[in-house]
Amino acid sequence: MTTIKLHNTRTRTKEDFVPISADNVRMYVCGPTVYDRAHLGNARPVVVFDLLYRLLRYTYGADHVTYVRNFTDVDDKINATALARQKAGAAGTLEQLVQERSDETIGWYLHDMGALGALEPNEMPRATQYIGQMIAMIEGLIEKGHAYAAEGHVLFAVDSWKEKYGALSGRSVDDMIAGARVEVAPYKKNPMDFVLWKPSTDELPGWDSPWGRGRPGWHIECSAMSYELLGDSFDIHGGGNDLMFPHHENEIAQSCCAHPEGDFARVWLHNEMLQVEGKKMSKSLGNFFTVHDLLEQGVPGEVIRFVFLQTHYRKPMDWTEKKAREAETTLRKWRALTAGIEPAASAAPAVIAALSDDLNTAGALAELYRLAADGDVADLLASAQLLGLLVPEMGAWADTASVDLTAHADRLADARAVAMQNKDFSEVDRLKAAYLAAGVEVRMSKEGVELVPGAGFDAAKLEGV
Ligand SMILES: [Zn+2]
């Protein structure tokens, strides 16, 4: 068995990964807040941890890995949409409308991430299904002196865990107080204390608790759900590096204080952020788009996945249209090359070695290019499929077998013959431009004319040429 090496944020080193139990390798990844469509940046951790999930399944067996990713469905933006719908006359209670909005968004999310080839995790708990467990955990924290109730709120007392709080992100409590703009509330004993529970107004969803009607803070859900589904010690915890502080620090504080007998998560993985054409994605820059937007524009999910995998997860990645076009051409070639071929029994050793080296996806892709160049198509197919590429269910976009371009090629050859005679190439140029616009590569030589579907091929654009 290949030893997987992973960069552990906690120790800041690349370590040999040794699971607590090889029979059940357990991974928790912070999932989305389900208030709207996922933007392209949201998709990066999904692809990164999907790849790790696939590698773990490959290494330990598909039945020996448990992957949990939550849905945060307690959130002010979800409430705001539900409230706006109620005011606009939508039927149902506020709770029902909140649930409706979450259900709708979760449906979109699973569809869009599925289009990127992401396998669904084994468990996808929703925060609203674990309120009782969160309340129990908060009660335990109060009993142990790590939390206190004040004015309908319950806060985690950072001073009760002061030596260890901040270890993951490498900060001390005193530095954080000095450097952070923290909300100073009169009921906080220390400005860094964070909310475990807060009161709800009548206009907001709420649950009965020992501290009155209210709702949980954000961080406690991951601690409660990971404990319920994976236990007090599990192997891997993942998420974007924007979650390292405060979210992951707070998860660690809550979980380690509530269950001091456990280790919580042993290995922490954080992916870097995504940019678009060299710039941070933002609504004000006009470069903000969702995965759904890209899919609607005809960028295949497999192409998005390929572009993501070109950059190592711990480096910032840049989404560019050029990369997407090149990825499409490559995938189209590889799909044509492997059509009708049975994949080899296992991925090529060099591909497994690259992935096992802290998910060196760029190295794995380089190996795929080599296999394609060498004509090792069965190995290419098996190896690509380990990366979630060239899988049959994602290939509809590249299915050009049914497109017969012979008639068009003949027509262009005829036009060329005529043009040679009368020295007027305008019709040839017109046809070539039309084929290029439809994403067709035009190859003209003495032997004849060949038309090949290329990046962005669109059969509809051939009509009327
Ligand atoms: Zn979390």
Coordinates of N, CA and C in Angstrom, one line a residue, residues 255-455:
S255 N -14.6 21.4 20.7 CA -14.6 19.9 20.7 C -13.6 19.4 21.7
C256 N -12.4 20.0 21.8 CA -11.4 19.5 22.8 C -11.8 19.8 24.2
C257 N -12.5 20.9 24.5 CA -13.0 21.1 25.8 C -14.2 20.3 26.2
A258 N -15.1 20.0 25.2 CA -16.3 19.2 25.5 C -15.9 17.7 25.6
H259 N -14.9 17.3 24.9 CA -14.5 15.9 24.9 C -13.0 15.8 25.0
P260 N -12.5 16.1 26.2 CA -11.0 16.1 26.4 C -10.4 14.8 26.3
E261 N -11.2 13.7 26.3 CA -10.6 12.3 26.1 C -10.2 12.1 24.7
G262 N -10.7 12.9 23.7 CA -10.4 12.7 22.3 C -9.4 13.7 21.8
D263 N -9.0 13.5 20.5 CA -8.1 14.4 19.9 C -8.8 15.4 18.9
F264 N -10.1 15.2 18.7 CA -10.8 15.9 17.7 C -10.1 15.5 16.3
A265 N -9.7 16.4 15.5 CA -9.1 16.0 14.2 C -7.6 16.0 14.3
R266 N -7.0 14.9 13.7 CA -5.6 14.8 13.8 C -4.8 15.5 12.7
V267 N -5.4 15.5 11.5 CA -4.7 16.1 10.4 C -5.6 17.2 9.8
W268 N -5.1 18.4 9.7 CA -5.9 19.5 9.1 C -5.4 19.9 7.8
L269 N -6.3 19.9 6.8 CA -5.9 20.3 5.4 C -6.7 21.6 5.1
H270 N -5.9 22.5 4.5 CA -6.6 23.8 4.1 C -6.2 24.1 2.6
N271 N -7.2 24.3 1.8 CA -6.9 24.7 0.4 C -6.8 26.2 0.3
E272 N -6.0 26.7 -0.6 CA -5.9 28.1 -0.9 C -7.1 28.6 -1.7
M273 N -7.2 29.9 -1.9 CA -8.3 30.5 -2.6 C -8.2 30.5 -4.1
L274 N -9.3 30.9 -4.7 CA -9.3 31.0 -6.2 C -9.4 32.4 -6.7
Q275 N -8.7 32.7 -7.8 CA -8.9 34.0 -8.4 C -9.4 33.8 -9.8
V276 N -9.8 34.9 -10.4 CA -10.3 34.8 -11.8 C -9.5 35.8 -12.6
E277 N -8.8 35.3 -13.7 CA -8.0 36.1 -14.5 C -7.0 37.0 -13.7
G278 N -6.4 36.4 -12.7 CA -5.5 37.1 -11.9 C -6.0 38.1 -10.8
K279 N -7.3 38.1 -10.7 CA -7.9 39.1 -9.7 C -8.8 38.3 -8.8
K280 N -8.9 38.9 -7.6 CA -9.8 38.3 -6.6 C -11.2 38.4 -7.1
M281 N -12.0 37.3 -6.9 CA -13.4 37.3 -7.5 C -14.2 38.2 -6.6
S282 N -14.9 39.1 -7.2 CA -15.8 40.0 -6.4 C -16.9 40.6 -7.2
K283 N -18.0 40.8 -6.6 CA -19.2 41.3 -7.3 C -18.8 42.7 -7.9
S284 N -18.0 43.5 -7.1 CA -17.8 44.9 -7.6 C -16.8 44.9 -8.8
L285 N -16.0 43.8 -9.0 CA -15.1 43.8 -10.1 C -15.8 43.2 -11.4
G286 N -17.0 42.7 -11.1 CA -17.7 42.1 -12.3 C -17.2 40.8 -12.7
N287 N -16.3 40.1 -11.9 CA -15.8 38.8 -12.3 C -16.3 37.7 -11.4
F288 N -17.5 38.0 -10.9 CA -18.1 37.0 -10.0 C -19.1 36.1 -10.7
F289 N -18.9 34.8 -10.7 CA -19.9 34.0 -11.3 C -20.0 32.7 -10.6
T290 N -21.1 32.0 -10.8 CA -21.4 30.8 -10.1 C -21.0 29.6 -11.0
V291 N -20.9 28.4 -10.4 CA -20.6 27.2 -11.2 C -21.8 27.0 -12.2
H292 N -23.0 27.3 -11.8 CA -24.1 27.2 -12.7 C -24.0 28.1 -13.9
D293 N -23.5 29.3 -13.7 CA -23.3 30.3 -14.8 C -22.4 29.6 -15.8
L294 N -21.3 29.1 -15.4 CA -20.3 28.5 -16.3 C -20.9 27.3 -17.0
L295 N -21.6 26.5 -16.3 CA -22.2 25.3 -17.0 C -23.2 25.8 -18.0
E296 N -24.0 26.8 -17.7 CA -25.0 27.4 -18.6 C -24.3 27.9 -19.9
Q297 N -23.1 28.5 -19.7 CA -22.4 29.0 -20.8 C -21.8 27.9 -21.7
G298 N -22.0 26.7 -21.3 CA -21.5 25.5 -22.1 C -20.1 25.1 -21.7
V299 N -19.5 25.6 -20.6 CA -18.2 25.0 -20.1 C -18.6 23.7 -19.4
P300 N -18.1 22.6 -19.9 CA -18.4 21.3 -19.2 C -17.8 21.2 -17.8
G301 N -18.5 20.6 -16.9 CA -18.1 20.4 -15.6 C -16.7 19.7 -15.5
E302 N -16.5 18.8 -16.5 CA -15.2 18.1 -16.5 C -14.1 19.0 -16.8
V303 N -14.3 20.0 -17.6 CA -13.3 21.0 -18.0 C -13.0 21.8 -16.7
I304 N -14.0 22.2 -16.0 CA -13.7 23.0 -14.7 C -12.9 22.2 -13.8
R305 N -13.2 20.9 -13.6 CA -12.5 20.0 -12.8 C -11.0 19.9 -13.2
F306 N -10.8 19.8 -14.5 CA -9.4 19.6 -15.0 C -8.6 20.9 -14.7
V307 N -9.2 22.1 -14.9 CA -8.5 23.3 -14.7 C -8.2 23.4 -13.2
F308 N -9.1 23.0 -12.3 CA -8.8 23.1 -10.9 C -7.6 22.2 -10.5
L309 N -7.6 21.0 -11.1 CA -6.6 20.0 -10.7 C -5.2 20.4 -11.2
Q310 N -5.1 21.4 -12.1 CA -3.8 21.8 -12.6 C -3.0 22.5 -11.6
T311 N -3.6 23.0 -10.5 CA -2.9 23.8 -9.5 C -3.0 23.0 -8.2
H312 N -1.9 23.0 -7.5 CA -1.8 22.3 -6.2 C -2.8 23.0 -5.2
Y313 N -3.4 22.2 -4.4 CA -4.5 22.8 -3.5 C -3.9 23.8 -2.5
R314 N -2.6 23.8 -2.2 CA -2.1 24.8 -1.2 C -1.6 26.0 -1.9
K315 N -1.8 26.1 -3.2 CA -1.4 27.3 -3.9 C -2.6 28.1 -4.4
P316 N -2.6 29.4 -4.5 CA -3.7 30.1 -5.1 C -3.9 29.7 -6.5
M317 N -5.2 29.5 -6.9 CA -5.4 29.0 -8.3 C -6.1 30.1 -9.1
D318 N -5.7 30.2 -10.3 CA -6.2 31.3 -11.2 C -7.1 30.6 -12.3
W319 N -8.4 31.0 -12.3 CA -9.3 30.5 -13.3 C -9.1 31.5 -14.5
T320 N -8.8 30.9 -15.7 CA -8.8 31.8 -16.9 C -9.5 31.1 -18.0
E321 N -10.0 31.9 -18.9 CA -10.7 31.3 -20.1 C -9.8 30.5 -20.9
K322 N -8.5 31.0 -21.0 CA -7.5 30.3 -21.8 C -7.3 28.9 -21.3
K323 N -7.2 28.8 -19.9 CA -7.0 27.4 -19.4 C -8.2 26.5 -19.7
A324 N -9.4 27.1 -19.6 CA -10.6 26.3 -19.9 C -10.6 25.8 -21.3
R325 N -10.2 26.7 -22.2 CA -10.2 26.3 -23.6 C -9.1 25.1 -23.9
E326 N -8.0 25.3 -23.3 CA -6.9 24.3 -23.4 C -7.3 23.0 -22.8
A327 N -8.0 23.1 -21.6 CA -8.4 21.8 -20.9 C -9.4 21.1 -21.8
E328 N -10.3 21.9 -22.4 CA -11.4 21.3 -23.3 C -10.7 20.5 -24.4
T329 N -9.7 21.1 -25.1 CA -9.1 20.5 -26.2 C -8.4 19.2 -25.8
T330 N -7.7 19.3 -24.6 CA -7.0 18.1 -24.1 C -8.0 16.9 -23.8
L331 N -9.1 17.3 -23.1 CA -10.0 16.3 -22.7 C -10.7 15.7 -23.9
R332 N -11.0 16.5 -24.9 CA -11.6 16.0 -26.1 C -10.7 15.0 -26.8
K333 N -9.4 15.3 -26.9 CA -8.4 14.4 -27.5 C -8.4 13.1 -26.7
W334 N -8.3 13.2 -25.4 CA -8.1 12.0 -24.5 C -9.4 11.2 -24.6
R335 N -10.5 11.8 -24.7 CA -11.8 11.0 -24.8 C -11.8 10.3 -26.1
A336 N -11.4 10.9 -27.2 CA -11.3 10.3 -28.5 C -10.4 9.1 -28.5
L337 N -9.2 9.4 -27.8 CA -8.2 8.3 -27.7 C -8.6 7.1 -27.0
T338 N -9.4 7.3 -26.0 CA -9.8 6.2 -25.1 C -11.2 5.6 -25.4
A339 N -11.8 6.1 -26.5 CA -13.2 5.7 -26.8 C -13.2 4.2 -27.1
G340 N -14.1 3.5 -26.4 CA -14.2 2.0 -26.6 C -13.2 1.2 -26.0
I341 N -12.3 1.8 -25.2 CA -11.2 1.1 -24.5 C -11.6 0.7 -23.1
E342 N -11.2 -0.4 -22.7 CA -11.4 -0.8 -21.3 C -10.2 -0.2 -20.4
P343 N -10.5 0.4 -19.3 CA -9.5 0.9 -18.5 C -8.6 -0.2 -17.9
A344 N -7.3 0.1 -17.7 CA -6.4 -0.9 -17.0 C -7.0 -1.2 -15.6
A345 N -6.5 -2.3 -15.0 CA -7.0 -2.8 -13.8 C -6.8 -1.7 -12.7
S346 N -5.7 -1.0 -12.8 CA -5.4 0.1 -11.8 C -4.7 1.2 -12.4
A347 N -4.8 2.4 -11.7 CA -4.1 3.6 -12.2 C -2.6 3.3 -12.3
A348 N -1.9 4.1 -13.1 CA -0.5 4.0 -13.3 C 0.2 4.3 -11.9
P349 N 1.3 3.5 -11.6 CA 2.0 3.8 -10.3 C 2.5 5.2 -10.1
A350 N 2.9 5.8 -11.2 CA 3.4 7.2 -11.1 C 2.3 8.2 -10.8
V351 N 1.1 7.9 -11.3 CA 0.0 8.8 -10.9 C -0.4 8.6 -9.5
I352 N -0.4 7.4 -9.0 CA -0.7 7.2 -7.6 C 0.3 7.8 -6.7
A353 N 1.6 7.7 -7.1 CA 2.7 8.3 -6.3 C 2.5 9.8 -6.3
A354 N 2.2 10.4 -7.4 CA 2.0 11.9 -7.4 C 0.9 12.3 -6.4
L355 N -0.2 11.6 -6.5 CA -1.4 12.0 -5.7 C -1.1 11.7 -4.2
S356 N -0.3 10.6 -4.0 CA 0.0 10.3 -2.6 C 1.0 11.3 -2.0
D357 N 1.6 12.1 -2.8 CA 2.5 13.1 -2.3 C 1.8 14.4 -2.1
D358 N 1.0 14.4 -1.0 CA 0.2 15.6 -0.7 C -0.6 16.1 -1.9
L359 N -1.3 15.2 -2.5 CA -2.2 15.5 -3.6 C -1.5 16.4 -4.7
N360 N -0.4 15.9 -5.2 CA 0.3 16.6 -6.3 C -0.5 16.3 -7.6
T361 N -1.6 17.1 -7.8 CA -2.4 16.8 -9.0 C -1.8 17.3 -10.3
A362 N -1.0 18.4 -10.2 CA -0.3 18.8 -11.4 C 0.7 17.7 -11.9
G363 N 1.4 17.1 -10.9 CA 2.2 16.0 -11.3 C 1.5 14.8 -11.9
A364 N 0.3 14.5 -11.3 CA -0.5 13.4 -11.8 C -1.0 13.7 -13.3
L365 N -1.4 15.0 -13.5 CA -1.8 15.4 -14.9 C -0.6 15.3 -15.9
A366 N 0.6 15.7 -15.4 CA 1.7 15.6 -16.3 C 1.9 14.1 -16.7
E367 N 1.7 13.2 -15.8 CA 1.8 11.8 -16.1 C 0.8 11.3 -17.1
L368 N -0.4 11.9 -17.0 CA -1.5 11.6 -17.9 C -1.1 12.0 -19.3
Y369 N -0.5 13.2 -19.5 CA -0.1 13.7 -20.8 C 1.0 12.7 -21.3
R370 N 1.9 12.2 -20.5 CA 2.9 11.3 -20.9 C 2.3 10.0 -21.4
L371 N 1.3 9.4 -20.6 CA 0.6 8.2 -21.0 C -0.1 8.4 -22.4
A372 N -0.7 9.6 -22.6 CA -1.4 9.8 -23.8 C -0.4 9.9 -25.0
A373 N 0.7 10.5 -24.7 CA 1.8 10.6 -25.8 C 2.3 9.3 -26.1
D374 N 2.5 8.4 -25.1 CA 3.0 7.1 -25.4 C 2.0 6.1 -25.9
G375 N 0.7 6.5 -26.0 CA -0.3 5.6 -26.5 C -0.7 4.6 -25.4
D376 N -0.4 4.8 -24.2 CA -0.8 3.8 -23.1 C -2.3 4.1 -22.7
V377 N -3.2 3.9 -23.6 CA -4.6 4.4 -23.4 C -5.3 3.7 -22.3
A378 N -5.1 2.4 -22.1 CA -5.8 1.7 -21.0 C -5.3 2.3 -19.6
D379 N -4.0 2.6 -19.5 CA -3.4 3.2 -18.3 C -3.9 4.6 -18.2
L380 N -4.0 5.3 -19.3 CA -4.4 6.7 -19.3 C -5.8 6.8 -18.7
L381 N -6.7 5.9 -19.2 CA -8.1 5.9 -18.8 C -8.3 5.6 -17.3
A382 N -7.6 4.5 -16.9 CA -7.7 4.1 -15.5 C -7.2 5.2 -14.6
S383 N -6.1 5.8 -15.0 CA -5.5 6.9 -14.1 C -6.3 8.1 -14.1
A384 N -6.8 8.5 -15.3 CA -7.7 9.7 -15.4 C -8.9 9.5 -14.5
Q385 N -9.5 8.3 -14.5 CA -10.7 8.0 -13.8 C -10.5 8.1 -12.3
L386 N -9.2 7.8 -11.8 CA -8.9 7.9 -10.4 C -9.0 9.4 -10.0
L387 N -8.7 10.3 -11.0 CA -8.8 11.7 -10.7 C -10.2 12.3 -11.0
G388 N -11.1 11.4 -11.3 CA -12.5 11.8 -11.6 C -12.7 12.4 -13.0
L389 N -11.7 12.1 -13.9 CA -11.8 12.6 -15.3 C -12.1 11.4 -16.2
L390 N -12.6 11.7 -17.4 CA -12.9 10.6 -18.4 C -13.8 9.5 -17.9
V391 N -14.6 9.9 -16.9 CA -15.6 8.9 -16.4 C -16.8 9.0 -17.4
P392 N -17.4 7.8 -17.6 CA -18.4 7.8 -18.7 C -19.5 8.8 -18.4
E393 N -20.0 8.9 -17.2 CA -21.2 9.7 -16.9 C -20.9 11.2 -17.1
M394 N -19.6 11.6 -17.2 CA -19.3 13.1 -17.4 C -19.1 13.4 -18.9
G395 N -19.2 12.4 -19.8 CA -18.7 12.6 -21.1 C -19.6 13.1 -22.2
A396 N -20.9 13.3 -21.8 CA -21.9 13.6 -22.8 C -21.5 14.8 -23.7
W397 N -20.8 15.8 -23.0 CA -20.4 17.0 -23.7 C -19.4 16.8 -24.9
A398 N -18.6 15.7 -24.7 CA -17.6 15.4 -25.8 C -18.1 14.4 -26.8
D399 N -19.3 14.0 -26.6 CA -19.8 12.9 -27.5 C -20.1 13.4 -28.9
T400 N -19.1 13.4 -29.7 CA -19.2 13.9 -31.0 C -19.2 12.8 -32.1
A401 N -19.3 11.5 -31.6 CA -19.3 10.4 -32.5 C -20.5 10.5 -33.4
S402 N -21.6 11.1 -32.9 CA -22.9 11.2 -33.7 C -22.8 12.3 -34.7
V403 N -21.8 13.2 -34.6 CA -21.7 14.3 -35.5 C -20.8 13.9 -36.7
D404 N -21.4 13.9 -37.8 CA -20.7 13.6 -39.1 C -20.4 14.8 -39.8
L405 N -19.1 15.2 -39.9 CA -18.7 16.4 -40.6 C -18.3 16.2 -42.0
T406 N -18.5 15.0 -42.5 CA -18.0 14.6 -43.8 C -18.6 15.5 -44.9
A407 N -19.9 15.7 -44.8 CA -20.6 16.6 -45.8 C -20.0 18.0 -45.9
H408 N -19.7 18.5 -44.6 CA -19.1 19.8 -44.6 C -17.7 19.8 -45.2
A409 N -17.0 18.8 -44.9 CA -15.6 18.7 -45.4 C -15.6 18.6 -46.9
D410 N -16.5 17.8 -47.4 CA -16.6 17.7 -48.9 C -17.0 19.1 -49.5
R411 N -17.9 19.8 -48.8 CA -18.3 21.1 -49.4 C -17.1 22.0 -49.4
L412 N -16.3 22.0 -48.3 CA -15.2 22.9 -48.3 C -14.1 22.5 -49.3
A413 N -14.0 21.2 -49.6 CA -13.0 20.7 -50.6 C -13.5 21.2 -52.0
D414 N -14.8 21.1 -52.2 CA -15.3 21.5 -53.5 C -15.1 23.0 -53.7
A415 N -15.4 23.8 -52.7 CA -15.3 25.3 -52.7 C -13.8 25.6 -53.0
R416 N -12.9 24.8 -52.4 CA -11.5 25.1 -52.7 C -11.1 24.8 -54.1
A417 N -11.7 23.7 -54.6 CA -11.4 23.4 -56.0 C -11.9 24.5 -57.0
V418 N -13.0 25.0 -56.7 CA -13.6 26.1 -57.6 C -12.7 27.3 -57.4
A419 N -12.3 27.6 -56.2 CA -11.5 28.8 -55.9 C -10.2 28.8 -56.6
M420 N -9.6 27.6 -56.7 CA -8.3 27.4 -57.4 C -8.4 27.8 -58.9
Q421 N -9.6 27.5 -59.4 CA -9.9 27.8 -60.8 C -10.0 29.3 -61.1
N422 N -11.0 29.9 -60.3 CA -11.3 31.3 -60.6 C -10.6 32.3 -59.7
K423 N -9.7 31.8 -58.8 CA -8.9 32.7 -58.0 C -9.7 33.6 -57.1
D424 N -10.9 33.1 -56.7 CA -11.7 33.8 -55.7 C -11.9 32.9 -54.5
F425 N -11.3 33.3 -53.4 CA -11.3 32.4 -52.2 C -12.3 32.9 -51.2
S426 N -13.2 33.8 -51.6 CA -14.1 34.4 -50.6 C -15.0 33.3 -50.0
E427 N -15.5 32.4 -50.8 CA -16.4 31.3 -50.3 C -15.7 30.4 -49.3
V428 N -14.4 30.1 -49.7 CA -13.6 29.2 -48.8 C -13.4 29.9 -47.5
D429 N -13.1 31.2 -47.5 CA -12.8 31.9 -46.3 C -14.1 32.0 -45.4
R430 N -15.3 32.2 -46.1 CA -16.5 32.3 -45.4 C -16.8 31.0 -44.7
L431 N -16.6 29.8 -45.4 CA -16.9 28.5 -44.8 C -15.9 28.3 -43.6
K432 N -14.6 28.6 -43.8 CA -13.7 28.3 -42.8 C -14.0 29.1 -41.5
A433 N -14.4 30.4 -41.7 CA -14.8 31.2 -40.5 C -16.0 30.6 -39.8
A434 N -17.0 30.1 -40.6 CA -18.2 29.6 -40.0 C -17.8 28.3 -39.2
Y435 N -17.0 27.5 -39.7 CA -16.6 26.3 -39.0 C -15.8 26.6 -37.7
L436 N -14.9 27.5 -37.8 CA -14.2 27.9 -36.6 C -15.1 28.5 -35.6
A437 N -16.1 29.3 -36.0 CA -17.1 29.8 -35.1 C -17.9 28.7 -34.4
A438 N -18.0 27.6 -35.0 CA -18.8 26.5 -34.4 C -17.8 25.6 -33.6
G439 N -16.6 26.0 -33.5 CA -15.7 25.2 -32.7 C -15.1 24.0 -33.4
V440 N -15.1 24.1 -34.7 CA -14.5 23.0 -35.6 C -13.1 23.4 -36.0
E441 N -12.2 22.5 -35.8 CA -10.8 22.7 -36.3 C -10.8 22.4 -37.8
V442 N -10.2 23.3 -38.6 CA -10.1 23.0 -40.0 C -8.7 22.7 -40.4
R443 N -8.5 21.5 -41.0 CA -7.2 21.1 -41.4 C -7.2 20.9 -42.9
M444 N -6.5 21.7 -43.7 CA -6.5 21.6 -45.1 C -5.1 21.3 -45.6
S445 N -5.0 20.3 -46.4 CA -3.7 19.9 -47.0 C -3.9 19.5 -48.4
K446 N -2.8 19.1 -49.1 CA -2.9 18.6 -50.4 C -3.8 17.4 -50.5
E447 N -3.7 16.6 -49.4 CA -4.5 15.3 -49.4 C -6.0 15.5 -49.3
G448 N -6.4 16.7 -48.8 CA -7.8 16.9 -48.7 C -8.2 17.8 -47.5
V449 N -9.4 17.8 -47.1 CA -9.9 18.6 -46.0 C -10.4 17.7 -44.9
E450 N -10.0 18.1 -43.7 CA -10.4 17.4 -42.5 C -11.0 18.3 -41.5
L451 N -12.2 18.0 -41.0 CA -12.9 18.9 -40.0 C -12.9 18.1 -38.7
V452 N -12.4 18.7 -37.6 CA -12.4 18.0 -36.3 C -13.1 18.9 -35.3
P453 N -14.0 18.3 -34.5 CA -14.6 19.1 -33.4 C -13.5 19.5 -32.4
G454 N -13.4 20.8 -32.1 CA -12.4 21.3 -31.1 C -13.0 21.9 -29.9
A455 N -12.3 22.7 -29.2 CA -12.8 23.3 -28.0 C -14.0 24.2 -28.3

